[in-house]
XYZ file of C-alpha atoms in Angstrom:
355
model
C -14.924 -4.824 -15.687
C -13.133 -4.732 -12.377
C -13.862 -2.349 -9.518
C -10.834 -0.957 -7.668
C -11.476 0.671 -4.299
C -8.880 3.220 -3.217
C -7.723 3.413 -6.823
C -6.586 7.037 -6.480
C -4.174 6.236 -3.643
C -0.543 5.209 -3.884
C -0.705 1.446 -4.508
C -4.210 1.551 -5.984
C -3.264 4.165 -8.592
C -0.169 2.219 -9.597
C -2.356 -0.884 -9.944
C -4.942 0.947 -12.058
C -2.273 2.456 -14.295
C -0.722 -0.967 -14.831
C -4.086 -2.558 -15.630
C -5.030 0.132 -18.151
C -1.606 0.381 -19.765
C -1.055 -3.369 -20.065
C -4.589 -4.780 -20.317
C -7.817 -4.263 -22.207
C -10.417 -4.547 -19.425
C -12.514 -1.588 -18.197
C -11.593 -0.384 -14.701
C -13.908 1.514 -12.358
C -12.080 3.418 -9.596
C -13.973 4.046 -6.360
C -12.296 6.484 -3.995
C -13.413 8.873 -1.261
C -10.472 11.191 -2.089
C -9.256 11.746 1.456
C -5.823 13.315 2.006
C -3.956 10.401 0.347
C -6.378 9.882 -2.550
C -5.400 12.024 -5.507
C -6.899 11.949 -9.006
C -3.693 13.543 -10.250
C -2.172 10.067 -9.818
C -4.357 8.951 -12.754
C -4.163 12.147 -14.816
C -2.321 10.678 -17.804
C -5.164 8.157 -18.222
C -7.887 10.835 -18.494
C -8.561 10.183 -22.173
C -8.795 6.406 -21.863
C -12.415 5.320 -22.095
C -11.688 2.090 -20.232
C -11.177 4.072 -17.032
C -14.074 5.543 -15.054
C -14.321 7.057 -11.590
C -16.900 7.267 -8.821
C -16.292 9.349 -5.716
C -17.771 7.336 -2.858
C -17.057 6.108 0.656
C -16.706 2.332 1.039
C -18.451 2.662 4.405
C -21.621 3.782 2.588
C -23.232 0.344 2.345
C -26.193 1.359 0.109
C -23.823 3.137 -2.287
C -21.553 0.092 -2.520
C -24.510 -2.227 -3.101
C -25.902 0.061 -5.812
C -22.514 0.353 -7.478
C -22.018 -3.409 -7.776
C -25.614 -3.858 -8.891
C -25.209 -1.241 -11.600
C -21.819 -2.288 -12.964
C -21.848 -6.056 -12.278
C -18.032 -6.395 -12.138
C -16.264 -9.694 -12.475
C -13.916 -8.692 -9.619
C -13.475 -6.224 -6.772
C -9.883 -5.349 -5.856
C -9.989 -3.720 -2.440
C -7.149 -1.287 -1.664
C -9.128 1.401 0.172
C -7.788 1.746 3.709
C -6.286 4.021 6.277
C -2.692 2.825 6.188
C -0.281 4.942 8.211
C 0.779 3.539 11.586
C 1.577 6.946 13.079
C -1.862 8.281 12.161
C -3.474 5.192 13.719
C -1.722 5.956 17.005
C -3.154 9.475 16.999
C -6.654 8.588 15.699
C -7.395 4.831 15.966
C -11.146 5.240 15.549
C -10.902 6.273 11.918
C -8.919 3.123 11.172
C -11.643 0.931 12.648
C -14.316 2.782 10.665
C -12.574 2.579 7.291
C -10.664 -0.685 7.504
C -13.216 -2.792 9.397
C -16.619 -1.250 8.710
C -15.702 -0.321 5.149
C -14.511 -3.825 4.335
C -17.670 -5.255 5.897
C -19.862 -3.006 3.713
C -17.970 -4.110 0.601
C -18.196 -7.786 1.505
C -21.947 -7.494 2.017
C -22.307 -5.742 -1.342
C -20.191 -8.420 -3.012
C -22.186 -11.223 -1.392
C -25.453 -9.765 -2.683
C -23.898 -9.224 -6.114
C -22.696 -12.832 -6.368
C -26.057 -14.211 -5.247
C -27.715 -12.441 -8.199
C -25.415 -14.071 -10.748
C -25.744 -17.291 -12.669
C -23.479 -20.201 -11.827
C -20.738 -19.361 -14.345
C -20.431 -15.694 -13.345
C -20.707 -16.617 -9.672
C -17.784 -19.041 -9.967
C -15.684 -16.572 -11.957
C -16.134 -13.634 -9.542
C -13.272 -12.670 -7.224
C -13.029 -10.371 -4.197
C -9.334 -9.599 -3.705
C -8.460 -7.966 -0.400
C -5.106 -6.178 -0.186
C -3.599 -6.378 3.301
C -0.238 -5.970 5.036
C 2.519 -7.929 6.720
C 1.950 -5.869 9.871
C -0.927 -8.151 10.880
C 1.709 -10.739 11.870
C 3.392 -8.534 14.452
C 7.143 -8.193 14.910
C 10.085 -10.520 14.293
C 13.319 -10.908 16.224
C 16.555 -10.781 14.262
C 16.892 -14.564 14.003
C 13.205 -15.394 13.387
C 12.097 -16.920 10.091
C 10.120 -14.547 7.830
C 6.324 -14.403 8.012
C 4.467 -16.986 5.940
C 0.774 -17.562 5.323
C 0.511 -19.754 8.449
C 2.132 -17.260 10.830
C -0.281 -16.475 13.713
C -1.676 -12.954 13.734
C -0.221 -10.646 16.400
C -0.956 -7.032 15.404
C 0.772 -4.408 17.529
C -0.657 -1.083 16.296
C -4.237 0.108 15.802
C -3.554 0.101 12.048
C -2.354 -3.495 12.084
C -5.255 -4.571 14.303
C -7.804 -2.980 11.988
C -6.265 -4.727 8.976
C -6.176 -8.032 10.851
C -9.872 -7.650 11.607
C -10.635 -7.004 7.945
C -8.578 -10.057 6.935
C -10.646 -12.199 9.297
C -13.888 -10.829 7.851
C -12.742 -11.715 4.333
C -11.849 -15.239 5.447
C -15.211 -15.625 7.200
C -17.170 -14.553 4.126
C -15.443 -17.220 2.078
C -15.992 -20.002 4.589
C -19.509 -18.975 5.649
C -21.037 -17.729 2.402
C -18.761 -19.219 -0.247
C -17.707 -15.779 -1.519
C -14.700 -16.344 -3.818
C -12.141 -14.261 -1.889
C -8.387 -13.816 -2.166
C -6.147 -12.044 0.343
C -2.668 -10.671 -0.265
C -0.356 -9.515 2.529
C 2.480 -7.344 1.279
C 5.704 -5.974 2.698
C 6.587 -2.246 2.703
C 5.862 -0.658 -0.669
C 7.740 2.236 -2.230
C 7.766 3.930 -5.623
C 6.061 6.688 -7.644
C 3.014 8.515 -6.287
C 3.601 7.584 -2.631
C 2.198 10.203 -0.266
C 5.170 11.931 1.385
C 4.295 11.057 4.985
C 5.935 7.654 4.414
C 9.638 7.074 5.027
C 11.141 7.028 1.549
C 9.411 10.037 -0.051
C 9.725 12.007 3.196
C 13.485 11.444 3.219
C 13.867 12.355 -0.472
C 11.924 15.592 -0.156
C 13.355 16.694 3.188
C 16.862 16.056 1.880
C 16.290 18.181 -1.209
C 14.896 21.013 0.918
C 17.750 20.998 3.408
C 15.531 19.786 6.267
C 16.445 17.238 8.949
C 15.947 13.587 8.008
C 14.062 12.236 11.073
C 14.910 8.627 11.888
C 13.064 6.887 14.711
C 15.117 5.592 17.644
C 18.372 3.853 16.727
C 17.325 3.401 13.081
C 17.896 -0.364 13.242
C 14.276 -1.410 12.650
C 14.164 -3.727 9.639
C 11.618 -3.706 6.816
C 11.245 -5.891 3.719
C 10.952 -3.464 0.778
C 8.808 -4.128 -2.299
C 8.722 -1.904 -5.387
C 5.109 -0.939 -6.017
C 5.012 -2.105 -9.661
C 6.156 -5.575 -8.545
C 3.429 -5.619 -5.903
C 0.771 -4.627 -8.444
C 1.887 -7.333 -10.835
C 1.683 -9.833 -7.995
C -1.880 -8.773 -7.223
C -2.848 -9.137 -10.883
C -1.274 -12.605 -10.973
C -3.146 -13.676 -7.821
C -6.381 -12.302 -9.254
C -5.835 -14.375 -12.394
C -4.524 -17.608 -10.883
C -5.040 -17.599 -7.113
C -7.181 -20.238 -5.407
C -10.347 -18.817 -3.791
C -10.126 -18.688 -0.025
C -6.324 -18.551 -0.016
C -3.838 -15.974 1.226
C -0.682 -15.062 -0.679
C 2.208 -13.142 0.888
C 3.967 -10.778 -1.508
C 7.464 -9.774 -0.401
C 10.468 -8.255 -2.101
C 13.227 -10.277 -0.379
C 14.825 -6.912 0.394
C 15.306 -6.652 4.165
C 16.986 -3.399 5.143
C 17.466 -1.373 8.294
C 15.737 2.017 8.215
C 19.000 3.878 8.700
C 20.508 2.069 5.698
C 17.507 2.993 3.560
C 18.007 6.643 4.478
C 21.754 6.487 3.819
C 21.118 4.877 0.421
C 18.740 7.689 -0.535
C 21.341 10.247 0.558
C 24.030 8.574 -1.562
C 21.817 8.552 -4.660
C 20.962 12.212 -4.171
C 24.654 13.000 -3.732
C 25.129 11.571 -7.233
C 22.030 12.935 -8.958
C 21.444 16.281 -7.209
C 24.651 17.154 -5.294
C 24.559 19.862 -2.658
C 26.772 22.950 -3.060
C 28.531 21.893 0.149
C 28.420 18.814 2.357
C 26.496 15.560 1.943
C 22.825 14.750 2.459
C 23.666 12.228 5.186
C 24.695 15.174 7.353
C 20.959 15.949 7.696
C 20.104 12.619 9.388
C 18.517 13.410 12.766
C 17.457 10.815 15.387
C 13.999 11.419 16.877
C 12.095 9.787 19.731
C 11.036 6.268 18.791
C 7.481 5.503 17.702
C 5.272 3.942 20.403
C 5.057 0.175 19.938
C 7.529 0.293 17.054
C 7.813 -3.208 15.542
C 11.457 -4.255 15.249
C 11.471 -6.318 12.077
C 9.173 -7.385 9.245
C 10.094 -9.950 6.609
C 7.933 -11.964 4.236
C 8.469 -15.463 2.862
C 7.034 -15.274 -0.699
C 7.555 -18.923 -1.604
C 3.848 -19.724 -1.970
C 3.174 -17.020 -4.572
C 6.412 -17.909 -6.340
C 5.582 -21.628 -6.489
C 1.819 -21.523 -7.096
C 1.452 -18.340 -9.139
C 4.880 -17.957 -10.737
C 5.423 -14.380 -9.507
C 8.804 -12.929 -8.630
C 9.850 -9.289 -8.160
C 11.541 -7.691 -11.153
C 13.281 -4.968 -9.126
C 16.053 -5.227 -6.573
C 16.091 -2.554 -3.895
C 18.979 -0.848 -5.682
C 17.142 -0.584 -9.008
C 13.791 0.240 -7.423
C 15.071 2.992 -5.129
C 16.933 4.617 -8.014
C 13.742 4.631 -10.079
C 11.885 6.110 -7.120
C 14.357 8.919 -6.452
C 14.424 9.758 -10.174
C 10.607 9.951 -10.243
C 10.424 12.413 -7.341
C 13.169 14.538 -8.882
C 11.206 14.654 -12.143
C 7.787 15.479 -10.618
C 8.068 18.573 -8.401
C 4.588 19.757 -9.473
C 2.956 16.597 -8.133
C 4.846 16.993 -4.862
C 3.785 20.621 -4.509
C 0.124 19.783 -5.121
C -0.097 17.032 -2.481
C 1.792 18.844 0.262
C -1.041 20.954 1.592
C -1.220 22.898 4.829
C -2.838 19.854 6.448
C 0.139 17.749 5.386
C 2.614 20.210 6.892
C 0.640 20.306 10.148
C 0.737 16.513 10.350
C 4.501 16.310 9.803
C 5.016 18.983 12.447
C 2.816 17.064 14.894
C 4.540 13.750 14.266
C 8.201 14.739 14.058
C 8.273 18.219 15.598
C 11.132 20.459 14.591
C 13.072 17.513 13.152
C 10.460 16.980 10.467
C 9.439 20.509 9.628
C 12.342 22.861 10.283
């Protein structure tokens, strides 16, 4: 079996669903079920005996060691992380605890697990660590995209905590011989994304007639990757990646934030037109995020050449699938948008996010 940490979160749940729906291997989900972890993301898989769940904190080192000892997985796929830049600015300590200490606890558990195995199982084991392009810092408009050799230059507490965890994973491979793999992805979007992130926030605020808060001048650039493409890339790296290596997974879809928001508005104008006016009328500039990185872009040539992965979705096809999913799942949206969620949006964006 494989163990998937953070498997009830956005990317983790999409990965688990893909593994169960397209594969035949048992999957054990480990998730603390914080605000962004939601078992409803896996609800349609309830009857599948290949899927099991343990509620646990990756920072609980004895629990992680016991779990790997009990289940003896052939791989750990590590998604569990605090992942929102804005939250890291408000509460950096939690990001250090989860992303650094939690990864350390998992690596120690994996090291002990591998040392108990025979040679064949030891060589076949993989620890795949899912990271982010934000560890590389920010690009100017004319800079080449990030590649696997780009020096680390994290600019937010979130990015710094992920960079630290990346370095731990690298060290455990080179010091202890743990068969690790690291993937650094660009901005994900798609079904089941918690609505604090840009794309679902814009979709839902638009539908509810609320302002669409856009940081600063809206010209910050991100490289967008449909979540199903990302999950397939992770599965391909798990199957064919070289231990100790890093693979950057990018969608080749660089877009300015304001253009992403305008695209969402245009799709909603088609699929759920307002009685009067257009959704773009709701776009509202807000004060820029502190330390806001200007541009991210990933060069995915290594994973394309070595692994044979390429994204199946363009931004146009992926964003249309995403908008359609949120339109079709109002119950899911209602269940995840708790009072705590509303308080957070109000804190972050003020009247522009909540009015």
